[in-house]
Amino acid sequence: MIKSGFIGVGLVLAVMGTCAQAEDQWTVLKCGSVLDVENKKTLQNQQVLIKNDTITKIGTDVQAPGGAKVVDLSKSVCLPGLMDMHAHLVTDLTSATLDQASPTQSYGYNALMAMRNAQTLLSVGFTTIRVPGDMGYYYPDIEVRNAINRGEYQGPRMLVAPHAISALGGHGDYNSYAPDLPHKVLGPLIADGPEEIRKAVREEIKYGADWIKVMASGGVMSQHDDPEVAAYSPEEFKAFADEAHRYKKKITAHAHGDAAIRAAVEAGFDSIEHATMMEEATAKLMAKQGTYYIPTLYVLDWILDRGATGGISANNYEKAQLVGTMHSDSVKMAYKHNIKILIGSDPIFPMKEAIKEFQALAKRIPDNWYVLQAGTINSAEMLGLKDKIGSIVVGKKADIVATPASPIDDISNIEKVSFVMKSGDVVRNDS
Ligand SMILES: [Zn+2]
């Protein structure tokens, strides 16, 4: 999916010089219905007029300029472009744990894999993704984001935390290697103590980070680290949050046990990933502070399924069972306390399955409007982009997808996206 015409258009504009005025591109989407996710309403027979990348009119009878391209979606339901807030692009763990897989992947391989995976996410309906740290030592996701932003490749809008900053021996370190190898094997970004932490945050920002990601507790698919233990001291958590916010960046924590969740929330982190073993007092604090929650439910279902058939190591399966049992309770508690829960798939599995996170959340919270908001308008709000994306509203970017049947009637309909538009460009149209 290289964008054809990119080089040609660039040349023409260069030749025409300063008096060149690109012609406006008008598109009308004739939607059978539109889902208004902010007001939880289904609007019938809507036409959406788009000028270049922006929605300019919506209504039952919209006058379009002559020459406007018409897309007939009259048998489809139009909804805002979907958002995945936990989309690793180079963390495929279908056949290995974190520290087995990562050292076998070169930077070149990762860049190619990241681009392919970003495009796969776009094709299933995710027009915006947040990368919450990725494997490897370099910055493939940053290069992929930049190439998409320059218009050279099709792909989703991306906000990137390049690495998951980890304590020595933590979830982001590579812990399976013998200590007496000629060169010590460390994870991509290990930082201990406030000084190193501040420097690590600055290093991420230096190379283009939009977000900072921290491994606040141990994890499941890694060796020797404990999901129940907080990986940093309160002073270290504070150093992370202060440094990220001082540079006007947002910060998120991978955290399973309550100690780590609590410490990150108290330090002022913007969001928490997983939070599988959250206690009620912490949930209340998150609600009070407006901390967003990305539970990543489908991935644990996937790990538990594979573990039962021997597809993952006994140690990791044991950890998955420990966190899995309490995960649904944490999610229901968060819902009860009005914490904003967001869609995040944590794709360490084949990328196309990321869309199944919607169904995994609906299984725990049977409120399809809420689940749809989790993957559209509420994600946009966390990203600070609510005025640009997240709903089909005049003035916002034309990030629009369509499905043959409404996900409000049955959330699994969202897995059948047949039309994708990002910033006014049609990426896919099977209808
Ligand atoms: Zn993850």
Coordinates of C-alpha atoms and ligand atoms in Angstrom, one line a residue:
M1 CA 0.0 0.0 0.0
I2 CA 2.5 2.6 -1.2
K3 CA 0.4 5.7 -2.0
S4 CA 0.4 6.0 -5.8
G5 CA 0.6 9.5 -7.2
F6 CA 2.5 10.9 -4.2
I7 CA 5.7 11.5 -6.1
G8 CA 3.8 12.7 -9.2
V9 CA 1.7 15.3 -7.3
G10 CA 4.8 16.5 -5.5
L11 CA 6.6 17.1 -8.7
V12 CA 3.7 18.9 -10.4
L13 CA 3.3 21.3 -7.4
A14 CA 7.1 22.0 -7.4
V15 CA 7.0 22.8 -11.1
M16 CA 4.0 25.1 -10.7
G17 CA 5.7 27.0 -7.9
T18 CA 3.9 29.3 -5.5
C19 CA 0.8 30.0 -7.6
A20 CA -0.1 26.3 -7.6
Q21 CA -3.4 25.6 -5.9
A22 CA -4.3 22.0 -5.4
E23 CA -7.9 21.4 -6.5
D24 CA -10.3 20.6 -3.7
Q25 CA -11.4 17.0 -3.6
W26 CA -15.1 16.5 -2.7
T27 CA -16.6 13.2 -1.6
V28 CA -20.1 12.3 -0.5
L29 CA -20.7 9.2 1.6
K30 CA -24.3 8.0 1.3
C31 CA -24.7 6.0 4.5
G32 CA -27.7 3.8 5.4
S33 CA -27.2 5.1 8.9
V34 CA -24.6 6.9 11.0
L35 CA -23.7 6.0 14.6
D36 CA -23.5 9.2 16.6
V37 CA -21.2 7.8 19.4
E38 CA -21.3 11.0 21.5
N39 CA -25.1 11.0 21.9
K40 CA -25.6 7.2 21.5
K41 CA -28.0 7.6 18.6
T42 CA -28.4 5.9 15.3
L43 CA -29.3 8.5 12.5
Q44 CA -31.0 7.0 9.4
N45 CA -30.2 7.9 5.8
Q46 CA -27.3 10.3 6.3
Q47 CA -25.1 11.9 3.7
V48 CA -21.6 12.9 4.8
L49 CA -19.9 15.6 2.7
I50 CA -16.1 15.7 2.8
K51 CA -13.8 18.4 1.5
N52 CA -10.3 17.0 1.2
D53 CA -9.7 15.5 4.7
T54 CA -12.5 17.2 6.6
I55 CA -16.2 16.6 7.2
T56 CA -18.1 19.7 6.1
K57 CA -21.8 18.7 6.2
I58 CA -24.0 15.9 7.5
G59 CA -27.7 15.5 6.8
T60 CA -30.5 13.6 5.0
D61 CA -30.1 15.8 1.9
V62 CA -26.7 17.4 1.4
Q63 CA -25.9 19.5 -1.6
A64 CA -22.5 18.5 -3.0
P65 CA -20.5 20.5 -5.5
G66 CA -20.5 19.1 -9.1
G67 CA -17.8 16.6 -9.7
A68 CA -18.0 15.3 -6.1
K69 CA -17.2 11.6 -5.8
V70 CA -20.2 9.6 -4.5
V71 CA -19.7 6.5 -2.4
D72 CA -22.8 4.4 -2.0
L73 CA -22.9 3.0 1.5
S74 CA -26.7 2.9 1.6
K75 CA -26.8 -0.7 2.8
S76 CA -24.1 0.0 5.4
V77 CA -23.7 1.5 8.9
C78 CA -21.1 4.3 9.0
L79 CA -19.2 4.8 12.3
P80 CA -16.1 6.8 13.3
G81 CA -12.7 5.3 12.5
L82 CA -11.8 2.8 15.2
M83 CA -8.9 3.3 17.7
D84 CA -6.6 0.8 19.2
M85 CA -4.7 2.2 22.2
H86 CA -2.4 -0.7 22.8
A87 CA -1.1 -1.7 19.4
H88 CA 2.5 -3.2 19.4
L89 CA 3.7 -3.5 15.8
V90 CA 6.8 -5.6 16.2
T91 CA 5.9 -7.8 19.2
D92 CA 4.8 -11.0 17.6
L93 CA 4.9 -13.7 20.3
T94 CA 3.1 -16.5 18.5
S95 CA 6.1 -18.7 18.8
A96 CA 8.4 -17.3 21.6
T97 CA 8.6 -15.2 24.7
L98 CA 9.7 -11.6 24.7
D99 CA 13.4 -12.1 25.2
Q100 CA 13.6 -15.1 22.8
A101 CA 11.9 -13.3 19.9
S102 CA 13.4 -9.8 20.1
P103 CA 17.1 -10.5 19.7
T104 CA 16.4 -12.5 16.5
Q105 CA 14.7 -9.5 14.8
S106 CA 16.9 -6.9 13.0
Y107 CA 15.9 -3.3 12.8
G108 CA 15.2 -3.7 9.0
Y109 CA 13.0 -6.7 9.7
N110 CA 11.1 -4.7 12.4
A111 CA 10.6 -1.7 10.2
L112 CA 9.0 -3.9 7.5
M113 CA 6.9 -5.8 10.0
A114 CA 5.8 -2.6 11.6
M115 CA 4.6 -1.1 8.3
R116 CA 2.8 -4.3 7.3
N117 CA 1.1 -4.6 10.7
A118 CA 0.1 -0.9 10.8
Q119 CA -1.5 -1.3 7.4
T120 CA -3.3 -4.5 8.5
L121 CA -4.8 -2.6 11.5
L122 CA -6.0 0.2 9.1
S123 CA -7.6 -2.4 6.8
V124 CA -9.7 -3.9 9.6
G125 CA -10.9 -0.4 10.7
F126 CA -8.3 1.1 13.0
T127 CA -7.7 4.6 11.7
T128 CA -5.8 5.7 14.8
I129 CA -3.4 3.6 17.0
R130 CA -1.2 4.2 20.0
V131 CA 1.9 2.1 20.2
P132 CA 2.6 1.4 23.9
G133 CA 6.3 0.6 23.6
D134 CA 7.6 -2.1 21.3
M135 CA 10.4 -4.7 21.0
G136 CA 13.8 -4.1 19.5
Y137 CA 16.5 -1.6 20.2
Y138 CA 15.8 1.1 17.6
Y139 CA 12.8 3.1 16.4
P140 CA 11.0 1.3 13.6
D141 CA 7.5 2.6 14.7
I142 CA 8.7 6.2 14.6
E143 CA 10.0 5.8 11.1
V144 CA 6.7 4.1 10.1
R145 CA 4.7 6.9 11.7
N146 CA 6.8 9.6 10.0
A147 CA 6.5 7.9 6.5
I148 CA 2.7 7.7 6.9
N149 CA 2.5 11.4 8.1
R150 CA 4.6 12.4 5.0
G151 CA 2.0 10.8 2.8
E152 CA 4.4 8.2 1.4
Y153 CA 2.5 5.1 2.7
Q154 CA -1.0 4.4 3.7
G155 CA -1.4 3.7 7.4
P156 CA -3.3 4.6 10.5
R157 CA -2.7 7.9 12.5
M158 CA 0.0 6.8 15.0
L159 CA 1.0 8.0 18.4
V160 CA 4.1 6.2 19.5
A161 CA 6.0 5.3 22.7
P162 CA 9.0 3.7 21.1
H163 CA 10.1 1.4 24.0
A164 CA 8.8 0.2 27.3
I165 CA 11.2 1.6 29.8
S166 CA 12.0 -1.1 32.4
A167 CA 13.9 -1.6 35.6
L168 CA 16.8 -4.1 35.5
G169 CA 15.3 -7.5 35.5
G170 CA 11.8 -6.1 34.8
H171 CA 9.2 -7.0 32.2
G172 CA 11.1 -5.0 29.5
D173 CA 14.5 -6.6 30.2
Y174 CA 15.7 -9.8 28.5
N175 CA 16.1 -12.1 31.5
S176 CA 16.7 -15.6 30.0
Y177 CA 20.4 -15.1 29.1
A178 CA 23.3 -16.4 31.1
P179 CA 25.0 -13.7 33.2
D180 CA 28.5 -14.8 31.9
L181 CA 28.0 -14.3 28.2
P182 CA 30.8 -12.2 26.6
H183 CA 28.3 -9.4 26.3
K184 CA 25.5 -8.9 28.8
V185 CA 22.1 -9.0 27.2
L186 CA 19.9 -6.2 28.4
G187 CA 16.5 -5.0 27.2
P188 CA 16.2 -2.0 24.9
L189 CA 15.8 0.7 27.6
I190 CA 16.7 -0.1 31.1
A191 CA 16.7 2.7 33.7
D192 CA 17.0 2.6 37.5
G193 CA 16.9 5.5 39.9
P194 CA 15.5 9.0 39.2
E195 CA 18.6 10.2 37.3
E196 CA 18.6 7.3 34.8
I197 CA 14.8 7.5 34.5
R198 CA 14.9 11.2 33.5
K199 CA 17.6 10.5 31.0
A200 CA 15.7 7.6 29.5
V201 CA 12.5 9.7 29.1
R202 CA 14.6 12.4 27.4
E203 CA 16.2 9.9 25.1
E204 CA 12.7 8.6 24.0
I205 CA 11.6 12.2 23.3
K206 CA 14.9 13.0 21.5
Y207 CA 14.1 10.3 18.9
G208 CA 10.4 11.2 18.4
A209 CA 8.3 9.8 21.2
D210 CA 4.7 11.0 21.5
W211 CA 4.1 9.0 24.7
I212 CA 6.3 7.4 27.4
K213 CA 5.7 3.8 28.4
V214 CA 6.9 2.3 31.7
M215 CA 6.9 -1.3 32.8
A216 CA 5.6 -0.7 36.3
S217 CA 5.2 -4.3 37.3
G218 CA 6.3 -7.7 36.0
G219 CA 4.4 -9.3 33.2
V220 CA 3.1 -12.5 31.8
M221 CA 5.1 -13.4 28.7
S222 CA 8.6 -12.8 30.2
Q223 CA 11.0 -14.6 32.6
H224 CA 11.8 -14.1 36.3
D225 CA 9.6 -11.0 36.8
D226 CA 6.6 -10.9 39.1
P227 CA 3.3 -9.3 38.0
E228 CA 2.4 -8.6 41.6
V229 CA 5.5 -6.6 42.4
A230 CA 5.9 -2.9 41.7
A231 CA 9.1 -2.5 39.7
Y232 CA 10.0 1.0 40.9
S233 CA 10.0 3.0 44.1
P234 CA 7.5 5.9 44.6
E235 CA 10.3 8.3 44.0
E236 CA 11.1 6.7 40.7
F237 CA 7.5 6.7 39.6
K238 CA 7.4 10.4 40.3
A239 CA 10.5 11.1 38.3
F240 CA 8.9 9.3 35.3
A241 CA 5.7 11.3 35.4
D242 CA 7.3 14.7 36.2
E243 CA 9.8 14.4 33.4
A244 CA 7.3 13.2 30.8
H245 CA 4.8 16.0 31.7
R246 CA 7.4 18.7 31.8
Y247 CA 8.1 17.9 28.2
K248 CA 4.3 17.9 27.5
K249 CA 4.2 14.2 26.8
K250 CA 1.7 11.7 28.2
I251 CA 2.8 8.6 30.1
T252 CA 1.3 5.2 30.6
A253 CA 2.2 2.2 32.8
H254 CA 2.0 -1.5 32.2
A255 CA 0.8 -2.7 35.6
H256 CA -0.8 -5.9 36.8
G257 CA -0.7 -5.9 40.7
D258 CA -2.4 -3.3 42.8
A259 CA 0.9 -2.0 44.3
A260 CA 2.2 -1.0 40.8
I261 CA -1.1 0.4 39.6
R262 CA -1.5 2.5 42.8
A263 CA 2.0 3.9 42.6
A264 CA 1.7 4.9 39.0
V265 CA -1.7 6.5 39.6
E266 CA -0.5 8.4 42.6
A267 CA 2.5 9.7 40.6
G268 CA 0.1 11.1 38.0
F269 CA 0.3 8.7 35.1
D270 CA -2.2 9.4 32.4
S271 CA -3.3 5.8 31.8
I272 CA -2.8 2.3 33.1
E273 CA -2.5 -0.8 30.9
H274 CA -3.9 -4.2 32.0
A275 CA -4.5 -3.5 35.7
T276 CA -5.5 -7.1 36.2
M277 CA -5.4 -7.1 40.0
M278 CA -6.8 -3.7 40.9
E279 CA -8.3 -3.0 44.3
E280 CA -11.3 -0.9 44.8
A281 CA -9.5 2.0 46.6
T282 CA -7.2 2.3 43.6
A283 CA -10.2 2.3 41.2
K284 CA -11.7 5.1 43.2
L285 CA -8.5 7.1 42.9
M286 CA -8.3 6.5 39.2
A287 CA -11.9 7.7 38.8
K288 CA -11.1 10.8 40.9
Q289 CA -8.0 11.7 38.9
G290 CA -9.5 10.8 35.5
T291 CA -6.8 8.1 34.8
Y292 CA -7.8 6.1 31.7
Y293 CA -7.8 2.3 31.8
I294 CA -6.8 0.0 28.9
P295 CA -7.5 -3.5 30.1
T296 CA -6.3 -5.5 27.0
L297 CA -8.7 -8.4 27.5
Y298 CA -8.5 -10.4 24.3
V299 CA -4.7 -11.0 24.7
L300 CA -5.2 -12.8 28.0
D301 CA -8.0 -14.9 26.6
W302 CA -5.6 -15.8 23.7
I303 CA -2.7 -16.7 26.1
L304 CA -5.0 -18.8 28.3
D305 CA -6.4 -20.6 25.2
R306 CA -2.9 -21.4 24.0
G307 CA -1.6 -22.3 27.5
A308 CA -4.3 -24.9 27.9
T309 CA -2.9 -26.8 24.8
G310 CA 0.8 -26.4 25.8
G311 CA 1.3 -23.5 23.3
I312 CA 3.2 -21.3 25.9
S313 CA 5.6 -22.2 28.7
A314 CA 4.3 -23.6 32.0
N315 CA 5.7 -20.6 33.9
N316 CA 4.0 -18.1 31.7
Y317 CA 0.7 -20.1 31.7
E318 CA 0.8 -20.0 35.5
K319 CA 1.2 -16.3 35.5
A320 CA -1.6 -15.9 33.0
Q321 CA -4.0 -17.9 35.1
L322 CA -3.1 -15.8 38.2
V323 CA -3.9 -12.5 36.5
G324 CA -6.7 -13.9 34.3
T325 CA -9.0 -14.8 37.1
M326 CA -9.1 -11.3 38.6
H327 CA -9.0 -9.3 35.3
S328 CA -12.8 -9.3 34.6
D329 CA -13.5 -8.2 38.2
S330 CA -11.1 -5.2 37.8
V331 CA -12.9 -4.2 34.5
K332 CA -16.4 -4.5 36.1
M333 CA -15.2 -2.5 39.1
A334 CA -13.7 0.2 36.8
Y335 CA -17.0 0.4 34.9
K336 CA -18.9 0.8 38.2
H337 CA -16.7 3.7 39.2
N338 CA -17.1 5.5 35.8
I339 CA -13.4 5.1 34.9
K340 CA -13.0 5.5 31.1
I341 CA -12.1 2.1 29.8
L342 CA -10.5 2.1 26.3
I343 CA -10.0 -0.4 23.5
G344 CA -6.4 -1.8 23.4
S345 CA -5.7 -5.1 21.8
D346 CA -2.1 -5.9 22.9
P347 CA -1.4 -7.8 19.6
I348 CA 1.3 -10.3 20.4
F349 CA -1.0 -12.6 18.2
P350 CA -1.8 -12.4 14.5
M351 CA -2.6 -8.7 13.8
K352 CA -6.0 -9.2 12.2
E353 CA -7.4 -10.5 15.5
A354 CA -6.9 -7.1 17.2
I355 CA -10.4 -6.2 16.3
K356 CA -11.7 -8.9 18.6
E357 CA -10.9 -6.7 21.6
F358 CA -14.3 -5.1 21.1
Q359 CA -16.1 -8.4 21.7
A360 CA -13.8 -9.3 24.6
L361 CA -14.8 -6.0 26.4
A362 CA -18.5 -6.5 25.5
K363 CA -18.4 -9.9 27.1
R364 CA -17.5 -8.2 30.4
I365 CA -19.6 -5.0 29.9
P366 CA -22.7 -5.7 28.0
D367 CA -23.2 -2.1 26.9
N368 CA -22.4 -1.8 23.2
W369 CA -22.5 2.0 23.0
Y370 CA -20.0 2.2 25.9
V371 CA -17.8 -0.4 24.1
L372 CA -18.0 1.6 20.9
Q373 CA -17.1 4.8 22.7
A374 CA -14.1 3.0 24.3
G375 CA -12.7 2.5 20.8
T376 CA -13.6 5.9 19.3
I377 CA -14.5 9.1 21.1
N378 CA -13.0 8.2 24.5
S379 CA -9.7 7.1 23.0
A380 CA -9.6 10.4 21.1
E381 CA -10.1 12.2 24.4
M382 CA -7.2 10.4 26.1
L383 CA -4.9 11.2 23.1
G384 CA -5.9 14.9 23.4
L385 CA -7.4 14.7 19.9
K386 CA -11.1 14.9 20.7
D387 CA -11.6 18.0 18.6
K388 CA -10.1 16.4 15.5
I389 CA -11.2 12.7 15.5
G390 CA -13.4 10.2 17.4
S391 CA -16.9 11.0 16.0
I392 CA -18.6 11.8 12.7
V393 CA -19.1 15.5 13.2
V394 CA -18.7 18.6 11.0
G395 CA -15.2 20.0 11.3
K396 CA -13.5 16.8 12.2
K397 CA -11.2 14.7 10.1
A398 CA -13.0 12.2 7.8
D399 CA -11.9 9.0 9.5
I400 CA -15.0 6.8 8.8
V401 CA -15.6 3.1 8.6
A402 CA -18.6 1.1 7.6
T403 CA -20.0 -2.3 8.4
P404 CA -22.9 -4.2 6.8
A405 CA -24.8 -4.4 10.1
S406 CA -24.7 -2.3 13.3
P407 CA -22.3 -3.2 16.1
I408 CA -24.9 -1.7 18.5
D409 CA -27.2 -4.7 17.7
D410 CA -24.3 -7.2 17.9
I411 CA -20.8 -6.0 18.7
S412 CA -19.3 -8.8 16.6
N413 CA -20.5 -6.9 13.5
I414 CA -17.5 -4.6 14.1
E415 CA -15.3 -7.5 12.9
K416 CA -16.8 -7.2 9.4
V417 CA -15.6 -3.7 8.4
S418 CA -16.1 -3.4 4.6
F419 CA -15.2 0.3 4.1
V420 CA -12.3 2.3 5.5
M421 CA -11.6 6.0 5.0
K422 CA -8.8 7.9 6.7
S423 CA -8.5 11.7 6.4
G424 CA -10.8 11.6 3.4
D425 CA -8.9 8.9 1.5
V426 CA -10.7 5.7 0.7
V427 CA -8.4 2.9 1.9
R428 CA -10.8 0.0 1.4
N429 CA -14.2 -0.4 -0.1
D430 CA -15.7 -3.9 -0.5
S431 CA -19.3 -2.7 -0.7
Ligands
ZN1 ZN 1.5 -4.8 25.7

